[in-house]
XYZ file of C-alpha atoms in Angstrom:
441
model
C -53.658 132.952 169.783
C -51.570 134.126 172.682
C -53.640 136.194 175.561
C -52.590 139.922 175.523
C -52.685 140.841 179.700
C -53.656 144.026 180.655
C -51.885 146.698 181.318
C -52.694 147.551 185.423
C -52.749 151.191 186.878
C -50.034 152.411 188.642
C -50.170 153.826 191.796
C -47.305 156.408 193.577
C -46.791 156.961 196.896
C -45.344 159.593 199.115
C -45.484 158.754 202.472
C -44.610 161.438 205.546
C -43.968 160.904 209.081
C -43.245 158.349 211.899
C -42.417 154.431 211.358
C -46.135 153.963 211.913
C -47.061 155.727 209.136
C -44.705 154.062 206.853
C -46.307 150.587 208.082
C -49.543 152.189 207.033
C -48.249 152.970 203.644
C -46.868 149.558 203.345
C -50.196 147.946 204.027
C -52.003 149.992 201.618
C -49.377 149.405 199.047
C -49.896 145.636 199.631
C -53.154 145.476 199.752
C -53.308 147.495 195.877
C -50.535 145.080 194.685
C -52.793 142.129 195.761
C -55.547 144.041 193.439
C -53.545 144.419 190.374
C -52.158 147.554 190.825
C -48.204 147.875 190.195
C -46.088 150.928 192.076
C -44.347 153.697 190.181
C -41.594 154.771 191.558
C -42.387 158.550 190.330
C -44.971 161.261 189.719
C -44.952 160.454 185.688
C -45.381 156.710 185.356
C -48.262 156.949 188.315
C -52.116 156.513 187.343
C -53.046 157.679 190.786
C -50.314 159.166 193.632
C -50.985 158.980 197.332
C -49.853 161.192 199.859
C -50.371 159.423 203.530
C -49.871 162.715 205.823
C -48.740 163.490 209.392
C -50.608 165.994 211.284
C -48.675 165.918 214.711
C -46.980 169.508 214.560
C -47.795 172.034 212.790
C -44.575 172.185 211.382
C -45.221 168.537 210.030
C -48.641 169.988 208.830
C -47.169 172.187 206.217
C -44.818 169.647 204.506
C -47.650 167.474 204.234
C -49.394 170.138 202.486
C -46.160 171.075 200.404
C -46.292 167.289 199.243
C -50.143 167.388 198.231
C -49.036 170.841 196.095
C -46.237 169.162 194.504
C -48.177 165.574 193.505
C -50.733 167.850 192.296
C -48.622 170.283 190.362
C -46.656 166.788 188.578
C -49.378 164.580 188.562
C -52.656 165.969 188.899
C -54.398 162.799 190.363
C -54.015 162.966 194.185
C -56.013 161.224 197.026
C -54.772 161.685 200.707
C -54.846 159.653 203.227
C -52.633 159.732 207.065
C -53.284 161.691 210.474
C -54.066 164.738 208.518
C -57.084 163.416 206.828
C -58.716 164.689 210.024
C -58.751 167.900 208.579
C -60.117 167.437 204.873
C -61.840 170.685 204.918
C -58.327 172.490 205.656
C -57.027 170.213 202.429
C -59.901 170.194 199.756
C -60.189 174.776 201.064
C -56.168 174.492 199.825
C -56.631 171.806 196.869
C -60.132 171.217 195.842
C -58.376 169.404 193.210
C -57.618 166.162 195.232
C -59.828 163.141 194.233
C -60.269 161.639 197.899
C -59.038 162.182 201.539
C -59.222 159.717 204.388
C -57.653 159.668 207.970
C -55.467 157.691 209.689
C -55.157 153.657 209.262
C -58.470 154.046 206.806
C -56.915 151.050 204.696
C -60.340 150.095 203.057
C -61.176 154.029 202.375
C -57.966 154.575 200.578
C -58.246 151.713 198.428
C -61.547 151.969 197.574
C -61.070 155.487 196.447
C -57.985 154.068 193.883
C -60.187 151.734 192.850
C -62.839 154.632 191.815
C -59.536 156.746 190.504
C -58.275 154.513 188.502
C -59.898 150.837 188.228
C -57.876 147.868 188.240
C -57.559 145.410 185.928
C -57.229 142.006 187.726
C -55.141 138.986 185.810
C -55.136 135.294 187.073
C -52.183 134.989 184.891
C -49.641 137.305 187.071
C -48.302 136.753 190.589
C -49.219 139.910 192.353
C -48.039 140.237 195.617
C -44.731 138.647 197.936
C -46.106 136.230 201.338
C -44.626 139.155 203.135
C -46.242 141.945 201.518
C -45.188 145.065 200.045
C -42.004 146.845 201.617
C -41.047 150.387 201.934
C -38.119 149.629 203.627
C -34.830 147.649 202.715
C -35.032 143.704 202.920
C -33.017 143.338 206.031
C -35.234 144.993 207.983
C -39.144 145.309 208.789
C -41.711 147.522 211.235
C -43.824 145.654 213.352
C -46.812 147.370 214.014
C -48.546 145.894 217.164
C -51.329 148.046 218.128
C -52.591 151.416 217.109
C -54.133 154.426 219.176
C -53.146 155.489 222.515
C -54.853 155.676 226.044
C -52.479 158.713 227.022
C -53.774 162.090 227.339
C -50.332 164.028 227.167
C -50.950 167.685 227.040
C -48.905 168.363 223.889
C -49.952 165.638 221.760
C -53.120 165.128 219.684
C -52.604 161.860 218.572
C -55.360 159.982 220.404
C -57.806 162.250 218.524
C -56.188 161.305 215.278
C -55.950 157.872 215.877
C -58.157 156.489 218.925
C -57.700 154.769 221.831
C -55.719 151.832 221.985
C -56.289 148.455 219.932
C -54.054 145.999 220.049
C -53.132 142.993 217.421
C -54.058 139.552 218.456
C -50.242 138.036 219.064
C -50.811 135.235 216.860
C -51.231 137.476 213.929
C -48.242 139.469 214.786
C -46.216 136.659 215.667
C -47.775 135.010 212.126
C -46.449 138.315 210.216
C -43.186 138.391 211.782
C -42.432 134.577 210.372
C -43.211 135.844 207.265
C -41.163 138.772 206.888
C -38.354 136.950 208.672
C -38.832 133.970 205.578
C -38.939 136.853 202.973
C -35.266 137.737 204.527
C -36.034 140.640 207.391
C -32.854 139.970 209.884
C -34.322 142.784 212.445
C -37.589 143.291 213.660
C -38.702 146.728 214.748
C -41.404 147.004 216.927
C -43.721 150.277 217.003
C -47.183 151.586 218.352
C -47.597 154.448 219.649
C -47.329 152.869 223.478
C -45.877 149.269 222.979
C -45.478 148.511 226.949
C -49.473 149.153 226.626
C -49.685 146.527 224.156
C -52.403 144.036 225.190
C -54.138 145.883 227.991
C -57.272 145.880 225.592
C -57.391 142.122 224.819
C -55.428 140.699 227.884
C -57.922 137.931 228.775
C -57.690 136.583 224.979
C -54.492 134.431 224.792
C -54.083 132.720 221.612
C -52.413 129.514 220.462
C -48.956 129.663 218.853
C -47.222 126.868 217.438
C -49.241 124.626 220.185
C -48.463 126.690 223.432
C -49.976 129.649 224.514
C -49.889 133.416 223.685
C -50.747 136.562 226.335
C -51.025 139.712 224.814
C -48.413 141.182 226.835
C -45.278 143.133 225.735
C -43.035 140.766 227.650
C -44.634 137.500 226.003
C -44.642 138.844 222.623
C -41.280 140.045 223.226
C -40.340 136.392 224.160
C -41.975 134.959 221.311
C -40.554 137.359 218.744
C -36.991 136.821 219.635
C -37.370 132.944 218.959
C -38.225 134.230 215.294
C -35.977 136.990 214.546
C -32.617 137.586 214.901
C -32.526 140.985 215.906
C -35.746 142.340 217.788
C -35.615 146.271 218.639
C -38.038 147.927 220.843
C -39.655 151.287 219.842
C -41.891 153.579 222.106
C -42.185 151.956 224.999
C -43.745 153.904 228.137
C -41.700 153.442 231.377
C -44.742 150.997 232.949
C -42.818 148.745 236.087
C -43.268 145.473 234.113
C -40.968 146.943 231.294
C -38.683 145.577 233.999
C -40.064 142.392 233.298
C -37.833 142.519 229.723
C -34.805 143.520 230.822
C -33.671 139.599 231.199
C -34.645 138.862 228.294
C -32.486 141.476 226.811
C -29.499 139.577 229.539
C -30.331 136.552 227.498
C -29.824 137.636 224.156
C -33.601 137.554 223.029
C -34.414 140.859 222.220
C -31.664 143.845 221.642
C -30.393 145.395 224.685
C -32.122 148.958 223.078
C -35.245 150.759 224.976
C -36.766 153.893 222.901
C -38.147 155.741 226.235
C -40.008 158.868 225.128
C -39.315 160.542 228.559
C -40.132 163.994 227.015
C -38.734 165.565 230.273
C -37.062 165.243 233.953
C -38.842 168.220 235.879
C -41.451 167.519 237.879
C -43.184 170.874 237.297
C -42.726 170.558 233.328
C -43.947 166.466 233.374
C -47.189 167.755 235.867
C -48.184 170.275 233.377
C -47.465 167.705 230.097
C -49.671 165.041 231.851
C -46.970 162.722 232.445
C -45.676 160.860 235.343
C -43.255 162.852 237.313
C -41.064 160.445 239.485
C -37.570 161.080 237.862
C -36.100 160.072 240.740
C -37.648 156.351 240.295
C -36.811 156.436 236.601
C -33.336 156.891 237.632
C -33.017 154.198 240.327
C -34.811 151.598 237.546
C -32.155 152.926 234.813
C -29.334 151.966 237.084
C -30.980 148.710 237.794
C -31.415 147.560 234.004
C -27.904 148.417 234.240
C -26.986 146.079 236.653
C -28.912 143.159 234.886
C -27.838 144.168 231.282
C -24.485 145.910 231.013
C -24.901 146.794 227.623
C -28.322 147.964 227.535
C -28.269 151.327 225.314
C -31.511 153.460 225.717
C -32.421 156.267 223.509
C -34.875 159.085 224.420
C -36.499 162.434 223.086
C -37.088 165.406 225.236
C -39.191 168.377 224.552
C -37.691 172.162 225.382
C -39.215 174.985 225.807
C -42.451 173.823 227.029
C -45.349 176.678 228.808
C -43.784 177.578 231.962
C -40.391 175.561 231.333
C -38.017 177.729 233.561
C -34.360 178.169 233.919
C -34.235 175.941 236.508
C -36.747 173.589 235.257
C -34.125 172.947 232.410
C -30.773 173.129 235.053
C -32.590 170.089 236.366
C -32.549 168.055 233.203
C -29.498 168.875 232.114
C -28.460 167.385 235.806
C -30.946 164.608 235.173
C -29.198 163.610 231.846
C -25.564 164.008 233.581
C -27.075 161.333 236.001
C -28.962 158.737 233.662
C -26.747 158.923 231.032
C -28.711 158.196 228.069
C -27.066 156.818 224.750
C -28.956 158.232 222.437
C -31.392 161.522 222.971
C -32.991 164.054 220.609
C -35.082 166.871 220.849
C -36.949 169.085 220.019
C -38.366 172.687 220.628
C -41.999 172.743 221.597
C -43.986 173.831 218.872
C -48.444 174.332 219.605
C -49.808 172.024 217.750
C -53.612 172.772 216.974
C -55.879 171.107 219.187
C -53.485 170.336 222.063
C -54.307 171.193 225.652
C -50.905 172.770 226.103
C -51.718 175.652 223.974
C -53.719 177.183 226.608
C -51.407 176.857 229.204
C -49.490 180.467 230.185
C -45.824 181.468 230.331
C -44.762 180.089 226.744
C -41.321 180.274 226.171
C -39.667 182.960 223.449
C -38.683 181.302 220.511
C -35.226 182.974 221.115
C -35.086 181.169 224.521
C -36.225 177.912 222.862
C -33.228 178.045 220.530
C -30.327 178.527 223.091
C -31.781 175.777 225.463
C -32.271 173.373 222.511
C -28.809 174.037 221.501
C -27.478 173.376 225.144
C -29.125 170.021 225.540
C -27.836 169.236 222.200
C -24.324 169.828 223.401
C -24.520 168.167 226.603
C -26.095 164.854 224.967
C -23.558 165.188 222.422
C -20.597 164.898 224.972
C -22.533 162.157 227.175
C -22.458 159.865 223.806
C -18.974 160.584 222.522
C -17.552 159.636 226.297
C -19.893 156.388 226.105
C -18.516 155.711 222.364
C -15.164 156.055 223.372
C -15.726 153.407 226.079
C -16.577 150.954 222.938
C -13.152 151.637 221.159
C -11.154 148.230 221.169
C -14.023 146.294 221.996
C -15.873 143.351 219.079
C -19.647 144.288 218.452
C -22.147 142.643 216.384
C -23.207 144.683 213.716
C -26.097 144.550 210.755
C -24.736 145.769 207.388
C -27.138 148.464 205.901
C -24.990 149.146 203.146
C -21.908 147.895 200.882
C -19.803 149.447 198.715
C -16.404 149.046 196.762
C -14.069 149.924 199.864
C -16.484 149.356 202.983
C -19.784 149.149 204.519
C -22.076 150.783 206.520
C -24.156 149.692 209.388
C -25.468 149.698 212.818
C -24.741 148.078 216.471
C -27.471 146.860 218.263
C -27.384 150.629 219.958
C -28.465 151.887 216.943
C -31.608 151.844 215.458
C -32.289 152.719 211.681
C -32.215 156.656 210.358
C -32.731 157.865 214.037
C -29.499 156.421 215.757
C -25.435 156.557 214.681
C -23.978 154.634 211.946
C -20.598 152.089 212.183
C -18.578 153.056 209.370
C -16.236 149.880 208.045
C -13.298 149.637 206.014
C -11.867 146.272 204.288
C -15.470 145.075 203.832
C -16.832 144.504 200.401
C -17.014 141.482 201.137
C -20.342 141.403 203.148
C -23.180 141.300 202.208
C -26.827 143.920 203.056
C -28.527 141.884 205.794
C -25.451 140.482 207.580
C -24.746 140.449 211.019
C -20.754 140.346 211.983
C -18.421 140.679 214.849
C -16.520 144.307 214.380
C -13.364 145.271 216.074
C -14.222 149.197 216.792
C -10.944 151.327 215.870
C -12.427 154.881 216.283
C -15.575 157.184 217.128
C -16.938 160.227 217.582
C -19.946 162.057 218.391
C -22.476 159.467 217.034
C -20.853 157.191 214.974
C -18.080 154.085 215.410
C -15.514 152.982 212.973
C -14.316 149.806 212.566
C -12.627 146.249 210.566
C -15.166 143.249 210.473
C -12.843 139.922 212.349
């Protein structure tokens, strides 16, 4: 008589925020696959749904809450989990409905409290999870989560109470992870934490062996080691520390990808003093230039905060002038919003929301005609480029400038013939604000 398997629950997920918290998401996913669960891919077919939160503004606050209303209201069977499980009272007071809520990287909370939701029914007779684990992302490329919490104390920003202090990975288990998602077909590696030039400062008298030589926890070694695994290795978060200097060859050398994400948040010394960040603009500008020199085609992307307490017209004259003089490839920004437990909220003079607007919209313009000028410069030259996307009459992807959902896009005609996950030579015909257009040679 044949055996009749068991049907397993089904979990959903909806997960909110950063890159970090999608990693999150993808380990608890993985973790329930490797239990017997199977996903659903909506609010019907799901036993159980998860919402994994983000609690850094309060603006972020309230669409995780609007996601917790609408998995309730379609599914009725909600646990939550992310940096807003810090504040379960302020959930259950809202939705006394939800079956569980845990904070921030809580992996063995959240799936204990599925398994209590909805138990699983474990098989030996089905194959339940991939060597590289469950993805959220598409095949081609992967987060890299090497460390979690943060030793910063910046003004504005709560997440060392939501998340700790720093704790890094050991490198061999990163480096271990990235083989496997690189054998599972991940082409690009991108590295996050919330401080990734801090990586190792916690364990950096426990070098580990890797493929019989060495490993030091240090964002230049692991940088080293990852770019003998992947093809493309991208660098997320990284704080401006002097031995980020220390990469820049490596990026000359075709290791890594000539990309730094630089949160430098600001360019005024006032402004930086009262964020609690280092205020030396002037240095940050000389070391720019010198990457420069060593790596011609370094692009490096930052965000910038407007409107801060006290912010005044000439605090923001000077980083407009700043950005004229560094001439980044890739900002954002964004208006300062309090955030609910943040030291800045107590400091005076904050800005009218009016006022926030038209600056936000200024630096928006000016960053806009910095990268259309340094796009233009790229028109008739051949740049590699990862396909994200193929259709009938083209493709879409990105140059190593451009990092997934946050960056530009390079638009290509006469290309159905590539493939998601390649990595070709593209003569650039066109651009514009953000994006290039091209013909893969």
């Amino acid at each position: 008589m044949a055996t009749r398997l068991p049907s397993p629950p089904r979990v959903g997920m909806v997960s909110l925020g950063c890159p970090k918290n999608l990693v999150d998401s993808e380990r608890i996913l993985t973790q329930l696959r490797a239990d017997g669960y199977q996903m659903s891919a909506d609010y019907a077919g799901a036993d159980v749904v998860l919402v994994n939160t983000c609690g850094f503004l309060d603006s972020a606050k309230e669409e995780s809450l609007e996601a917790i209303g609408e998995a309730i209201a379609e599914n009725g069977r909600v646990i939550v989990t992310g940096c807003m499980g810090k504040e379960a009272e302020v959930i259950r007071t809202r939705f006394p409905q939800v079956l569980a809520v845990t904070g921030a990287h809580q992996y063995e909370q959240v799936v204990e409290a599925v398994h209590a939701a909805a138990p699983a029914n474990l098989s030996p007779y089905i194959d339940l999870i991939p060597d590289a684990g469950l993805k959220l992302t598409p095949r081609h490329y992967s987060y890299l989560k090497i460390s979690e919490g943060c030793n910063h104390r910046c003004s504005f920003c709560i997440i060392p109470s939501l998340r700790g202090d720093l704790v890094s990975r050991r490198p061999d288990a990163i480096l271990r992870e990235a083989e496997k998602l690189v054998a599972a077909g991940t082409r690009e590696l991108l590295v996050i934490s919330q401080d990734t030039s801090a990586y190792g400062i916690d364990i950096r008298k426990e070098p580990r062996m890797w493929h019989g030589r060495e490993v030091v926890p240090h964002m230049t070694d692991l940088a080293r080691e990852l770019g003998r695994i992947a093809p493309w290795v991208r660098l997320h978060y990284v704080y401006p520390y002097p031995h980020v200097d220390q990469v820049i060859p490596l990026m000359a050398e075709g290791l890594v990808l000539p990309y730094l994400d630089i949160p430098f948040q600001h360019a005024a010394p006032s402004v930086l003093k009262r964020m609690k960040r280092p205020g030396n603009d002037a240095k940050v500008l000389s070391r720019i230039h010198q990457w420069r020199d060593i790596c011609p085609d370094i692009a490096i992307r930052s965000t910038f905060v407007v409107g801060f307490p006290g912010e005044t017209e000439a605090d923001f004259e000077y980083l407009l002038d700043w950005l004229d003089e560094a001439q980044l490839d890739r900002v954002g920004a964004f208006r300062f919003e309090p955030v609910e437990g943040a030291a800045a909220n107590a400091l005076p003079d904050h800005v009218p929301e009016a006022l926030k607007e038209e600056r936000y919209q200024r630096i928006m313009a000016k960053t806009a005609a910095i990268s259309a000028a340094k796009l233009a410069a790229k028109v008739g030259r051949t740049l590699p480029v990862i396909i994200d996307e193929v259709g009938d009459e083209g493709a879409t992807g990105r140059s190593q400038a451009d990092a997934p959902e946050i960056d530009g896009q390079v638009f290509l005609r006469d290309a159905a013939h590539l493939a998601v996950g390649d990595i070709v030579g593209v003569s650039i015909e066109d651009a514009d604000d953000h994006d290039l257009y091209g013909v893969p040679v």
